[in-house]
PDB file of C-alpha atoms in Angstrom:
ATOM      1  CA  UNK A  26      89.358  32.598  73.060  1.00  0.00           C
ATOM      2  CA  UNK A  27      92.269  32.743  75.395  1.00  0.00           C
ATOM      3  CA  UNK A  28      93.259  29.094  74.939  1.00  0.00           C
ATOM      4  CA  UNK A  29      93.195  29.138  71.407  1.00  0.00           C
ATOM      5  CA  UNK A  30      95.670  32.407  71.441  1.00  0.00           C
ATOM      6  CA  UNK A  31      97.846  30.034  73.631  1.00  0.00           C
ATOM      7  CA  UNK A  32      97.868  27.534  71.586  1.00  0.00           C
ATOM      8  CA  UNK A  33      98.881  29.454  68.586  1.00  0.00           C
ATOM      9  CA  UNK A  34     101.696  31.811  70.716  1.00  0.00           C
ATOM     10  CA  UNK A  35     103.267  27.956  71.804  1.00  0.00           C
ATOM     11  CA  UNK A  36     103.220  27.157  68.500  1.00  0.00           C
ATOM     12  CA  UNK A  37     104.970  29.954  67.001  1.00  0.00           C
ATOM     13  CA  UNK A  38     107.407  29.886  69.359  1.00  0.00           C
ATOM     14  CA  UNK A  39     108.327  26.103  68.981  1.00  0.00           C
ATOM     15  CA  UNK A  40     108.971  26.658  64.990  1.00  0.00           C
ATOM     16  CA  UNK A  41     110.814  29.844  66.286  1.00  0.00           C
ATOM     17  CA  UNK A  42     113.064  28.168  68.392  1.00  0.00           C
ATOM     18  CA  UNK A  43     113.516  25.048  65.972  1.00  0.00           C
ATOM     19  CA  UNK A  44     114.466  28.024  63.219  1.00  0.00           C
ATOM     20  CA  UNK A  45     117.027  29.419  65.851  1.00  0.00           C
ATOM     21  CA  UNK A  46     118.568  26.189  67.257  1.00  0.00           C
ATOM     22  CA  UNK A  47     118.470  23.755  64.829  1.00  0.00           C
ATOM     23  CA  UNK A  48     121.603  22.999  62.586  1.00  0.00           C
ATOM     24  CA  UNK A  49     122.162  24.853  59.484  1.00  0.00           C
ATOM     25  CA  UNK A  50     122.445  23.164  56.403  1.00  0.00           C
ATOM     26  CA  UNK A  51     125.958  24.598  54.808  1.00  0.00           C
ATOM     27  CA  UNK A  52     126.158  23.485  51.074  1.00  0.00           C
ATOM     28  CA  UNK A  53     129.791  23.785  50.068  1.00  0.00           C
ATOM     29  CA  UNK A  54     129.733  25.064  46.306  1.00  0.00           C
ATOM     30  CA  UNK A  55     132.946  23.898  44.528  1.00  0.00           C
ATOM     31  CA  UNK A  56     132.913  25.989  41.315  1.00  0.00           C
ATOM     32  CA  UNK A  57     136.224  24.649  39.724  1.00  0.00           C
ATOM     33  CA  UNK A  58     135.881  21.901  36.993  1.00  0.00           C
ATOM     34  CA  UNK A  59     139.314  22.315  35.099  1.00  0.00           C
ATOM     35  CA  UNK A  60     141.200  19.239  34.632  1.00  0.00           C
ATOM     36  CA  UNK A  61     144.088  19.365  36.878  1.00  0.00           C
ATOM     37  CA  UNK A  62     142.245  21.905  39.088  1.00  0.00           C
ATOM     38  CA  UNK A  63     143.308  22.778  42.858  1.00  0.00           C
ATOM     39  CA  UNK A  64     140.188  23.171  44.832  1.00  0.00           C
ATOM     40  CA  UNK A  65     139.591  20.053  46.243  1.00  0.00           C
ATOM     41  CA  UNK A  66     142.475  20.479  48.219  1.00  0.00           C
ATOM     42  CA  UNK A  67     141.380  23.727  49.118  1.00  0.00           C
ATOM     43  CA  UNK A  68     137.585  22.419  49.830  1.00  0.00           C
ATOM     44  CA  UNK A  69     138.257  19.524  51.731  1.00  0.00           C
ATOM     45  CA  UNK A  70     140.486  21.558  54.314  1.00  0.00           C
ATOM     46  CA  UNK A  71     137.422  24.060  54.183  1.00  0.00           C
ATOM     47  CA  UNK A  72     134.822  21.654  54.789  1.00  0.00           C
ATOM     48  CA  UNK A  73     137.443  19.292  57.606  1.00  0.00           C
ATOM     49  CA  UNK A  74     136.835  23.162  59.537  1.00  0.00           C
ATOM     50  CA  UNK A  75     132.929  23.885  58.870  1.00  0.00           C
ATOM     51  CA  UNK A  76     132.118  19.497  59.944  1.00  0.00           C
ATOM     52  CA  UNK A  77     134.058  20.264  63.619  1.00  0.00           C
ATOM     53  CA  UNK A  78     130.895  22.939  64.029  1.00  0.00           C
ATOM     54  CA  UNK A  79     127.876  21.771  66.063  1.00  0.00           C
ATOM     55  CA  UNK A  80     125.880  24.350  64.421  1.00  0.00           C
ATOM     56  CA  UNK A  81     126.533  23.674  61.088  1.00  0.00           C
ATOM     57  CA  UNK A  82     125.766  20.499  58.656  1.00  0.00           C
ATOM     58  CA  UNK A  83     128.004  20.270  55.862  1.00  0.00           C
ATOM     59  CA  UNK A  84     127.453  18.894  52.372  1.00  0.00           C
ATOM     60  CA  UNK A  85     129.861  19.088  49.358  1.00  0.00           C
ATOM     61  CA  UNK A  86     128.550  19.871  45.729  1.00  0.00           C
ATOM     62  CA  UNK A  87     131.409  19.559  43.381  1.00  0.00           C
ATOM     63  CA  UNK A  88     130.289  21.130  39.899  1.00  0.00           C
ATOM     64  CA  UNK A  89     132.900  18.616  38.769  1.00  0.00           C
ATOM     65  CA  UNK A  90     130.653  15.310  39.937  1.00  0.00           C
ATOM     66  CA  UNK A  91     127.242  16.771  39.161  1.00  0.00           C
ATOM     67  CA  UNK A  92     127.921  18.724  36.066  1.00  0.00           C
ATOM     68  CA  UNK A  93     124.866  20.721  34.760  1.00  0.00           C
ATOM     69  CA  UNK A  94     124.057  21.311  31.065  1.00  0.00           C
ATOM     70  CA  UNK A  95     125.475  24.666  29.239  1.00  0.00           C
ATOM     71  CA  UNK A  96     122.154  25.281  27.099  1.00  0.00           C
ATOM     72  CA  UNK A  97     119.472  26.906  29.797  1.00  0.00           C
ATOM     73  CA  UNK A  98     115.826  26.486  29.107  1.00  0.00           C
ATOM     74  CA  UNK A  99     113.134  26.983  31.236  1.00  0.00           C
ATOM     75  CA  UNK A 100     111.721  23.644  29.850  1.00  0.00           C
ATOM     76  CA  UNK A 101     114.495  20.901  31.159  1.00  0.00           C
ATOM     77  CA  UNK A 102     114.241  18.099  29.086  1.00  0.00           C
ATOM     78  CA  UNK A 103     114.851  14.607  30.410  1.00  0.00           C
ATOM     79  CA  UNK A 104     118.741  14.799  30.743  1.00  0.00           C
ATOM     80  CA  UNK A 105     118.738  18.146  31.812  1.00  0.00           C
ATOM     81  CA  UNK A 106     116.378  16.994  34.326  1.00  0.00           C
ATOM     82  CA  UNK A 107     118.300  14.127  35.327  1.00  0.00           C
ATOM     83  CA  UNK A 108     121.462  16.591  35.628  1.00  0.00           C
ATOM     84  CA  UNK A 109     119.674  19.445  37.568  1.00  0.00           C
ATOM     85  CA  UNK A 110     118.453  16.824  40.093  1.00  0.00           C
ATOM     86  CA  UNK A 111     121.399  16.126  41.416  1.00  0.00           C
ATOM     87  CA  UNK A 112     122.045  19.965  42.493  1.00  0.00           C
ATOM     88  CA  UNK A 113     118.690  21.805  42.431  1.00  0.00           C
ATOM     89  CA  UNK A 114     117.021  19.782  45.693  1.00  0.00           C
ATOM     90  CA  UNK A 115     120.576  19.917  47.812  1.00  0.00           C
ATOM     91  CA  UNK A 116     120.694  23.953  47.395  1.00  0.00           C
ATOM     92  CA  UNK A 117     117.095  24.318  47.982  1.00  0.00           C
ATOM     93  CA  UNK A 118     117.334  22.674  51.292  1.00  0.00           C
ATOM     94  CA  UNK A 119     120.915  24.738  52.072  1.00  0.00           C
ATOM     95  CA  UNK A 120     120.262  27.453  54.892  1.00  0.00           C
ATOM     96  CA  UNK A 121     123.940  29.102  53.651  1.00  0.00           C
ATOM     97  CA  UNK A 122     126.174  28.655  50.823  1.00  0.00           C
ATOM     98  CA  UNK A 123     130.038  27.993  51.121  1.00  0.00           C
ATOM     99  CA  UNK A 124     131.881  28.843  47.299  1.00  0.00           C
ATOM    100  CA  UNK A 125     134.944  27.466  46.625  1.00  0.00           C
ATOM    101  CA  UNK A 126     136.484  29.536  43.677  1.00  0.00           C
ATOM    102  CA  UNK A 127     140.249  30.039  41.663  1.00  0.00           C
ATOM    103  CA  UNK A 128     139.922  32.975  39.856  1.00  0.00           C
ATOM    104  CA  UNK A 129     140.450  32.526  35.888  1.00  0.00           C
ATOM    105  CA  UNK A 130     141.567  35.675  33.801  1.00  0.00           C
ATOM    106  CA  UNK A 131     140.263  37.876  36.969  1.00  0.00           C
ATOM    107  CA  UNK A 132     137.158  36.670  37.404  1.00  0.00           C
ATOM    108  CA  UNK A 133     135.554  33.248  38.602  1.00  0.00           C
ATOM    109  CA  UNK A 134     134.844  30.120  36.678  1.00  0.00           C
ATOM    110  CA  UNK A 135     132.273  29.239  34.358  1.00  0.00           C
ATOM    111  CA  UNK A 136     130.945  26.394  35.297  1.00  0.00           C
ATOM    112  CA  UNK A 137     130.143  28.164  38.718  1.00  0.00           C
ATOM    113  CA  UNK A 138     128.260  30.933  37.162  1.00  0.00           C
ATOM    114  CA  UNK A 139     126.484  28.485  34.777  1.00  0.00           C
ATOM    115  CA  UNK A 140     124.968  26.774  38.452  1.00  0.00           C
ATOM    116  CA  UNK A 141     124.274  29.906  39.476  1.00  0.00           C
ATOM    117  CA  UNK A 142     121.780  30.960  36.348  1.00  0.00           C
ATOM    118  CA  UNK A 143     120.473  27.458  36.294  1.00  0.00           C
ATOM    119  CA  UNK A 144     118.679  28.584  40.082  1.00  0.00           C
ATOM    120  CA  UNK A 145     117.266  31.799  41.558  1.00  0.00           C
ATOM    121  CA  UNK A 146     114.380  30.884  44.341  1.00  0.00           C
ATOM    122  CA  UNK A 147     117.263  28.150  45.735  1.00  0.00           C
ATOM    123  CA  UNK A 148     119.582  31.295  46.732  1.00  0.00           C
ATOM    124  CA  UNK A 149     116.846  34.079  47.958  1.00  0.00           C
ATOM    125  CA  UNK A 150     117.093  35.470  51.110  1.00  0.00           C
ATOM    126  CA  UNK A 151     120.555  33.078  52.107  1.00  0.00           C
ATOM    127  CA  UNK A 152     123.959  34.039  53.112  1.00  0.00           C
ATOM    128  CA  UNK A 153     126.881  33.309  50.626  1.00  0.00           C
ATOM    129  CA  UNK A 154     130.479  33.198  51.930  1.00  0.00           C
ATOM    130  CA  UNK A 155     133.849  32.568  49.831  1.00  0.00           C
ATOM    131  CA  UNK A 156     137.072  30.470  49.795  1.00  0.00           C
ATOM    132  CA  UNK A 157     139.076  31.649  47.053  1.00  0.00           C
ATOM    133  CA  UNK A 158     142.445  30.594  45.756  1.00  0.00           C
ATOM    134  CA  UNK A 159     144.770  31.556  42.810  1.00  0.00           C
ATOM    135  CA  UNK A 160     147.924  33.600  42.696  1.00  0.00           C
ATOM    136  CA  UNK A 161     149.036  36.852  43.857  1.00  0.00           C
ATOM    137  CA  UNK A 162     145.679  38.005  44.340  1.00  0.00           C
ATOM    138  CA  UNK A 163     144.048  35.008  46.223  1.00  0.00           C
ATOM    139  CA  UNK A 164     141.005  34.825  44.433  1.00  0.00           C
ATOM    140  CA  UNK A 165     139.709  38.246  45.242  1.00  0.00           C
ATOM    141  CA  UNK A 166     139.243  39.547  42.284  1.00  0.00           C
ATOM    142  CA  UNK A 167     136.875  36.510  41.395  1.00  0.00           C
ATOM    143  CA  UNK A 168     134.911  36.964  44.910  1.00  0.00           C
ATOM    144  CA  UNK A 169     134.639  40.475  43.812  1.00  0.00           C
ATOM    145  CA  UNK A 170     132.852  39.684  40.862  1.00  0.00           C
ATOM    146  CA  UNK A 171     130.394  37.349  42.395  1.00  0.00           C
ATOM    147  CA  UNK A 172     129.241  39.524  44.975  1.00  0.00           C
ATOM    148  CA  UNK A 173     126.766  41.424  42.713  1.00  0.00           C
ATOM    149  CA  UNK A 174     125.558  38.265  40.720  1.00  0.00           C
ATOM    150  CA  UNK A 175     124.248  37.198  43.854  1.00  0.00           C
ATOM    151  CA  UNK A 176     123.350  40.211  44.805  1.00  0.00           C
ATOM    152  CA  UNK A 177     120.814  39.641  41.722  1.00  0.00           C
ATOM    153  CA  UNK A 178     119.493  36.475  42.393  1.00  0.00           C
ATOM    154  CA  UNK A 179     118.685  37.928  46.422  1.00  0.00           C
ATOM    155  CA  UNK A 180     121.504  35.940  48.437  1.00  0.00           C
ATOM    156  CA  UNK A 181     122.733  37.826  51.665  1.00  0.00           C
ATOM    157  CA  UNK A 182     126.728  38.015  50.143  1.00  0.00           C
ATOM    158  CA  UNK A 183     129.191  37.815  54.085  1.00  0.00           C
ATOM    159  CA  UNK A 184     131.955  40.390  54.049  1.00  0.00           C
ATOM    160  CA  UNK A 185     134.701  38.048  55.274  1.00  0.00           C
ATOM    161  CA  UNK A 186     135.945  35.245  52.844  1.00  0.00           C
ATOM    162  CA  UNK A 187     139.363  33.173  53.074  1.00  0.00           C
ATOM    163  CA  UNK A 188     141.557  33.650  50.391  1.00  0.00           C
ATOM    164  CA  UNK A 189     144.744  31.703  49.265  1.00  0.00           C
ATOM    165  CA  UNK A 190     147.320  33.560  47.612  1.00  0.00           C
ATOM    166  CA  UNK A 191     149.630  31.728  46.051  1.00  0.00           C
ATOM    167  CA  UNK A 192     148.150  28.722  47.016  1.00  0.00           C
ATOM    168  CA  UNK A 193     149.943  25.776  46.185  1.00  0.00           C
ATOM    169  CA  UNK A 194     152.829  26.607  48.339  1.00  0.00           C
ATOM    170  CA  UNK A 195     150.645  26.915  51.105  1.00  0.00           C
ATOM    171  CA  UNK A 196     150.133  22.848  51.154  1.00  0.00           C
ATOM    172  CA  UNK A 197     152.234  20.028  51.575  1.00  0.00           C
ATOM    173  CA  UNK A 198     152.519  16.715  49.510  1.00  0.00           C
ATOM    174  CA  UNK A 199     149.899  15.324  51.650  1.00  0.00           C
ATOM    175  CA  UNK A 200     147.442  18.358  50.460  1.00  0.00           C
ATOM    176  CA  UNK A 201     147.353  19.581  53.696  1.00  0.00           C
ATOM    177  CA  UNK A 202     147.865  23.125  54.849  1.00  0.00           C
ATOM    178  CA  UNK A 203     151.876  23.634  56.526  1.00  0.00           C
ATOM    179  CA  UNK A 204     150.804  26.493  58.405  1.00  0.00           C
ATOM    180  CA  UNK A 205     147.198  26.514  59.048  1.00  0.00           C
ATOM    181  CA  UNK A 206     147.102  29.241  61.817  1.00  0.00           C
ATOM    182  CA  UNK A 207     145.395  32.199  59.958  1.00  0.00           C
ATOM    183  CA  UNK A 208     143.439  30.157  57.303  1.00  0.00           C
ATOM    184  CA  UNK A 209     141.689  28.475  60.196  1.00  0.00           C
ATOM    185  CA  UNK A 210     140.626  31.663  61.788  1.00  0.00           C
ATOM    186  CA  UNK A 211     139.868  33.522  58.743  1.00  0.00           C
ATOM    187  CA  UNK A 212     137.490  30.146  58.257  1.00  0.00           C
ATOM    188  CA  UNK A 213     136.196  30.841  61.658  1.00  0.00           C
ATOM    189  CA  UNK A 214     135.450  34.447  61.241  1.00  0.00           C
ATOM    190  CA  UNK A 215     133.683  33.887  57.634  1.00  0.00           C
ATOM    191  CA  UNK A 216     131.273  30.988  59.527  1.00  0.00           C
ATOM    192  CA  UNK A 217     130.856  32.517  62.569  1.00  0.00           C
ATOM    193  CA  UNK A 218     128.854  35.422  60.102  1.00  0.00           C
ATOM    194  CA  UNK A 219     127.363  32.548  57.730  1.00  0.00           C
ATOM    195  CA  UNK A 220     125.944  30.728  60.969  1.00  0.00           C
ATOM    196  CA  UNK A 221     124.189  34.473  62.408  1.00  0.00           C
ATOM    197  CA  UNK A 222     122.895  35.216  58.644  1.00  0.00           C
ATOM    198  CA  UNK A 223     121.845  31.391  58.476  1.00  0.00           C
ATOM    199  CA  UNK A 224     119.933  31.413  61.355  1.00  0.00           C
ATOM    200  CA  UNK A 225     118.259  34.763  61.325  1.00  0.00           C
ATOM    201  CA  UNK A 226     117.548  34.385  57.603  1.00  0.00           C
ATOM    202  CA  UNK A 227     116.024  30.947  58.461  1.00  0.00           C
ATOM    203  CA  UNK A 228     114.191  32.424  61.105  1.00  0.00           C
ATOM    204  CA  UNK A 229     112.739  35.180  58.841  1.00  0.00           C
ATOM    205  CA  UNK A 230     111.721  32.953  56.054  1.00  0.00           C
ATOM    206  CA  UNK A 231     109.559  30.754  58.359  1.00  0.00           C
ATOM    207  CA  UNK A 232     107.896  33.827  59.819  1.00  0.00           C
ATOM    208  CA  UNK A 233     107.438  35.694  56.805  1.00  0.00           C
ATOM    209  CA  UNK A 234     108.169  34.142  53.203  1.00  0.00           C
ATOM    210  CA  UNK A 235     110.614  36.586  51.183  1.00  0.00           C
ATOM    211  CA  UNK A 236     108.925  38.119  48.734  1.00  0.00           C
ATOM    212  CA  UNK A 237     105.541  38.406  50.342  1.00  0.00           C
TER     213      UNK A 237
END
């Protein structure tokens, strides 16, 4: 009796540790599609700062590359199939969520909201932070907006994002950032509280499933 309740404390422990230790998986969400748009500017800086983390592996979806159909069904036919499989398995395997948004007539883009509705068990129980960019008001107003949808579909929402007000005179010709002082520690503080939601999120969902 007492070696068997070894055996199972060691082995709670191990996936305990591998849940605390291991890298995260950060999927960077960019939600823009527009022709002409800004963000990958914006998400390439943002992911150049998440990849120089040893606790963090990075992976870009760009709703732009792996656009998903408009018409939702709970029945995917073959091409919406096809087009959900190249987003649905990389956001199931995220631990935390990185959105890159403008903000379009004060709220957030559709294309991003449309990948949001096309999933709900991918986001439960997993942090969401934002990198937001537009005019005067940075994006805010579009983070703002998006806090409650996920709030719906169960995500853990940070309160820190990086915003970018008027942000294409915040980088050069080269689409790099002239003064990248404050956006690089307003990128730390937002995944410094992505990486402690990650992991004890993670941690919880391998010791007891949401939901159950």
């Amino acid at each position: 009796m007492t070696s068997q309740t070894a055996v199972s404390t060691a082995s709670t422990s191990t996936g305990t540790d591998t849940a605390t230790t291991a890298p995260l998986r950060l999927a960077v969400v960019v939600g823009s599609t527009r022709e002409g748009r800004f963000g990958p500017k914006v998400a390439r800086w943002f992911t150049e700062r998440a990849a120089l983390r040893a606790d963090m592996d990075v992976e870009v979806i760009d709703l732009a590359d792996t656009p998903l159909p408009v018409h939702l069904t709970h029945s995917p036919g073959p091409e919406e199939s096809k087009a959900l499989e190249a987003v649905s398995p990389r956001l199931d395997t995220a631990d935390a969520y990185a959105v890159i948004t403008p903000e379009y007539n004060h709220s957030y883009p559709a294309a991003l909201k449309n990948a949001i509705d096309w999933h709900y068990s991918q986001w439960r129980a997993k942090p969401v932070g934002f990198v937001s960019y537009g005019g005067i008001s940075g994006g805010l107003r579009a983070v703002e907006h998006l806090r409650p949808v996920f709030a719906e579909v169960h995500a853990v929402t940070v309160r820190d994002s990086v915003s970018f007000h008027q942000a294409w005179d915040l980088f050069g010709p080269d689409g790099r950032l002239t003064d990248p002082a404050a956006p690089d520690a307003a990128a730390t503080t937002m995944l410094d509280q992505l990486a402690w939601w990650g992991r004890a999120l993670r941690t919880a969902r391998e010791t007891s499933p949401y939901g159950s």
